[in-house]
Coordinates of C-alpha atoms in Angstrom, one line a residue:
Chain A
A21 CA -206.2 -173.5 207.5
Q22 CA -203.0 -175.0 208.8
K23 CA -202.4 -176.1 212.4
V24 CA -199.4 -177.5 214.3
T25 CA -199.8 -179.1 217.7
Q26 CA -196.9 -179.7 220.1
A27 CA -198.7 -181.4 223.0
Q28 CA -195.6 -181.4 225.3
T29 CA -195.3 -178.0 226.9
E30 CA -192.2 -178.9 229.0
I31 CA -189.8 -181.8 229.2
S32 CA -187.1 -182.3 231.7
V33 CA -184.4 -184.9 231.3
V34 CA -181.0 -185.7 232.8
E35 CA -178.0 -185.3 230.6
K36 CA -177.3 -188.3 228.3
E37 CA -180.9 -189.4 228.2
D38 CA -182.6 -189.6 224.8
V39 CA -185.7 -187.4 224.3
T40 CA -188.4 -187.2 221.7
L41 CA -190.3 -184.1 220.9
D42 CA -193.7 -184.7 219.3
C43 CA -195.3 -182.7 216.5
V44 CA -198.6 -183.2 214.8
Y45 CA -199.8 -181.1 211.9
E46 CA -203.0 -180.4 210.0
T47 CA -203.3 -179.2 206.4
R48 CA -205.5 -179.9 203.4
D49 CA -202.7 -179.1 200.9
T50 CA -200.8 -182.0 199.4
T51 CA -197.7 -180.0 199.0
Y52 CA -196.3 -178.7 202.2
Y53 CA -193.1 -178.3 204.2
L54 CA -192.3 -179.1 207.8
F55 CA -189.6 -177.5 209.9
W56 CA -188.0 -177.6 213.3
Y57 CA -186.5 -174.5 214.9
K58 CA -184.5 -174.1 218.2
Q59 CA -184.9 -171.0 220.3
P60 CA -182.3 -170.7 223.0
P61 CA -182.6 -168.2 225.8
S62 CA -181.0 -165.6 223.6
G63 CA -184.2 -165.6 221.6
E64 CA -183.0 -166.1 218.0
L65 CA -184.7 -168.8 216.1
V66 CA -182.2 -171.4 214.7
F67 CA -183.2 -173.5 211.8
L68 CA -182.7 -177.2 212.3
I69 CA -184.4 -179.1 209.4
R70 CA -186.8 -178.8 206.5
R71 CA -188.8 -181.6 205.0
N72 CA -191.2 -181.6 202.1
S73 CA -194.4 -183.6 201.9
F74 CA -193.0 -185.9 199.2
D75 CA -190.0 -187.0 201.2
E76 CA -190.8 -189.3 204.1
Q77 CA -187.3 -190.5 204.6
N78 CA -186.1 -190.2 208.1
E79 CA -183.1 -188.0 208.6
I80 CA -180.2 -188.2 211.1
S81 CA -177.8 -185.4 211.7
G82 CA -175.3 -186.1 214.5
R83 CA -177.3 -186.6 217.7
Y84 CA -180.5 -185.3 216.0
S85 CA -183.0 -187.4 214.1
W86 CA -186.4 -186.8 212.6
N87 CA -189.3 -189.2 211.9
F88 CA -191.8 -188.0 209.4
Q89 CA -195.0 -190.1 209.1
K90 CA -197.7 -188.8 206.7
S91 CA -200.1 -191.6 207.9
T92 CA -200.2 -190.0 211.3
S93 CA -199.4 -186.4 210.3
S94 CA -196.5 -186.4 212.6
F95 CA -193.0 -185.0 212.4
N96 CA -191.2 -186.0 215.6
F97 CA -187.7 -185.0 216.7
T98 CA -185.4 -187.1 218.8
I99 CA -182.2 -185.9 220.5
T100 CA -179.9 -188.8 221.4
A101 CA -177.6 -188.5 224.4
S102 CA -178.9 -185.1 225.4
Q103 CA -176.6 -182.4 226.6
V104 CA -177.1 -179.3 228.7
V105 CA -176.6 -177.1 225.6
D106 CA -179.7 -178.7 224.1
S107 CA -181.8 -176.8 226.6
A108 CA -184.1 -174.5 224.7
V109 CA -187.6 -174.1 223.3
Y110 CA -188.1 -176.2 220.2
F111 CA -190.7 -175.2 217.6
C112 CA -192.3 -177.3 214.9
A113 CA -193.6 -175.4 211.9
L114 CA -195.6 -175.9 208.7
S115 CA -195.7 -174.0 205.5
V116 CA -197.8 -174.1 202.3
N117 CA -198.1 -171.7 199.4
S118 CA -200.8 -169.3 200.5
G119 CA -200.5 -167.3 197.3
G120 CA -197.9 -165.0 195.8
S121 CA -195.2 -167.4 196.7
N122 CA -195.9 -166.6 200.3
Y123 CA -194.7 -169.6 202.3
K124 CA -195.4 -168.1 205.7
L125 CA -194.7 -170.4 208.7
T126 CA -197.4 -171.7 211.0
F127 CA -195.7 -172.6 214.3
G128 CA -196.7 -174.8 217.2
K129 CA -196.6 -173.5 220.7
G130 CA -193.2 -175.0 221.3
T131 CA -191.7 -177.5 223.8
L132 CA -189.4 -176.2 226.5
L133 CA -186.6 -178.8 226.9
T134 CA -184.5 -178.6 230.0
V135 CA -181.5 -180.9 230.2
N136 CA -180.1 -181.2 233.7
P137 CA -176.5 -182.1 234.4
Chain B
D13 CA -172.1 -160.3 210.1
T14 CA -174.2 -161.0 207.0
G15 CA -177.3 -162.3 208.9
V16 CA -180.7 -160.6 209.4
S17 CA -180.4 -157.6 211.7
Q18 CA -183.1 -155.9 213.7
N19 CA -183.1 -152.6 215.6
P20 CA -183.6 -151.8 218.3
R21 CA -183.2 -155.1 220.2
H22 CA -185.3 -153.8 223.1
K23 CA -187.9 -151.0 223.3
I24 CA -189.8 -149.8 226.3
T25 CA -192.5 -147.4 225.7
K26 CA -195.6 -145.9 227.4
R27 CA -199.1 -146.8 226.3
G28 CA -200.2 -144.5 223.5
Q29 CA -196.8 -143.8 222.1
N30 CA -195.8 -144.7 218.5
V31 CA -192.8 -147.1 217.9
T32 CA -190.9 -148.1 214.8
F33 CA -188.8 -151.2 214.3
R34 CA -186.3 -151.8 211.5
C35 CA -185.3 -155.0 209.8
D36 CA -182.3 -155.4 207.5
P37 CA -182.6 -158.6 205.6
I38 CA -179.7 -160.6 204.2
S39 CA -178.5 -158.9 201.0
E40 CA -180.4 -159.8 197.9
H41 CA -183.1 -161.8 199.7
N42 CA -186.3 -160.7 198.0
R43 CA -188.8 -162.1 200.4
L44 CA -189.3 -160.7 203.9
Y45 CA -191.6 -161.7 206.7
W46 CA -192.7 -160.2 210.0
Y47 CA -193.9 -162.4 212.9
R48 CA -194.9 -161.6 216.5
Q49 CA -194.2 -163.9 219.4
T50 CA -195.9 -163.5 222.8
L51 CA -194.7 -165.2 225.9
G52 CA -195.2 -168.9 225.9
Q53 CA -196.4 -169.0 222.3
G54 CA -194.9 -169.7 218.9
P55 CA -194.3 -166.9 216.4
E56 CA -197.4 -165.8 214.5
F57 CA -197.3 -164.4 211.0
L58 CA -198.0 -160.7 210.6
T59 CA -197.1 -159.7 207.0
Y60 CA -195.1 -160.7 203.9
F61 CA -193.2 -158.7 201.3
Q62 CA -191.9 -159.8 198.0
N63 CA -189.4 -157.0 197.0
E64 CA -191.2 -153.8 197.8
A65 CA -194.7 -155.2 197.4
Q66 CA -196.6 -156.1 200.6
L67 CA -198.5 -159.2 199.4
E68 CA -200.2 -160.4 202.5
K69 CA -201.3 -159.0 205.9
S70 CA -202.5 -161.1 208.8
R71 CA -205.7 -160.2 210.6
L72 CA -203.4 -159.7 213.6
L73 CA -202.2 -156.6 211.9
S74 CA -204.7 -154.0 213.1
D75 CA -205.1 -150.5 211.6
R76 CA -202.5 -149.3 214.2
F77 CA -199.9 -151.4 212.5
S78 CA -198.1 -150.5 209.2
A79 CA -195.2 -152.0 207.5
E80 CA -193.1 -150.8 204.6
R81 CA -190.2 -152.1 202.5
P82 CA -189.1 -149.2 200.3
K83 CA -187.0 -150.2 197.4
G84 CA -187.2 -153.8 198.4
S85 CA -184.4 -153.5 200.9
F86 CA -184.8 -152.9 204.6
S87 CA -188.3 -153.0 206.2
T88 CA -189.9 -151.0 209.0
L89 CA -192.8 -152.0 211.2
E90 CA -194.6 -149.1 212.9
I91 CA -197.2 -149.4 215.7
Q92 CA -199.2 -146.4 216.5
R93 CA -200.9 -145.7 219.8
T94 CA -199.3 -148.7 221.5
E95 CA -201.4 -150.8 223.9
Q96 CA -200.2 -153.2 226.6
G97 CA -201.3 -156.1 224.5
D98 CA -198.7 -155.1 221.9
S99 CA -196.0 -156.2 224.2
A100 CA -194.2 -159.0 222.4
M101 CA -191.1 -160.1 220.5
Y102 CA -191.3 -158.9 216.9
L103 CA -189.3 -161.2 214.6
C104 CA -188.2 -160.5 211.0
A105 CA -187.1 -163.2 208.6
S106 CA -185.8 -163.0 205.0
S107 CA -185.8 -165.6 202.3
P108 CA -183.9 -166.0 199.0
V109 CA -186.1 -168.8 197.8
I110 CA -189.3 -170.5 198.9
N111 CA -189.1 -172.3 202.2
E112 CA -185.9 -171.1 203.6
Q113 CA -186.4 -168.3 206.2
F114 CA -183.6 -166.8 208.1
F115 CA -184.6 -165.1 211.3
G116 CA -183.2 -162.0 213.0
P117 CA -182.7 -161.7 216.7
G118 CA -186.0 -159.9 217.2
T119 CA -187.1 -156.7 218.8
R120 CA -188.6 -157.1 222.3
L121 CA -191.3 -154.5 222.9
T122 CA -192.6 -153.7 226.4
V123 CA -195.5 -151.3 226.7
L124 CA -196.0 -149.9 230.1

């Protein structure tokens, strides 16, 4: 079975601070995919990034960066110079092929990030 | 707008009533997923369609729940004899290829 743990339930920062959201995953599959989604107050899940298990390169996209470490089964997400618009719930998710090309997502419980002006 | 759409966006019903939600995926996406999200939790998988075939159902999907995807286009999720524990956000996602799921805005169900 797959499991995703986001130990930080809530984080509060002041604008322009850097913040890192932690994600630890569990799976016995050697081929898997990791994701981060953003859920603003409107409720719609917004895709941020996908990583496969064979690609451990870190990625940077603007103020966002992701650190994937298989040795610690972690896929952490850092926002640099946070802004009020970054306030949202962030979900880490994992998918493997559960048969029939079903790559259903297993989500963590999410981290509520509040960026204060 | 060519994204995933869901209707209604909000539904309030009384316990024991039946409700039906609709999901219109992105055109030509052959994979469709339903998830349920309760307050303070991440979304949980309910069921998966590839074209019109329902290939997997979660144990969360009790006998009161049924989902269909006729002709491999839109999908419906019906809950019969609703209970207060069914109150949640129901999310639909469609996918053209493996590992790229696009989510709709969800249907928020409140059972009184």
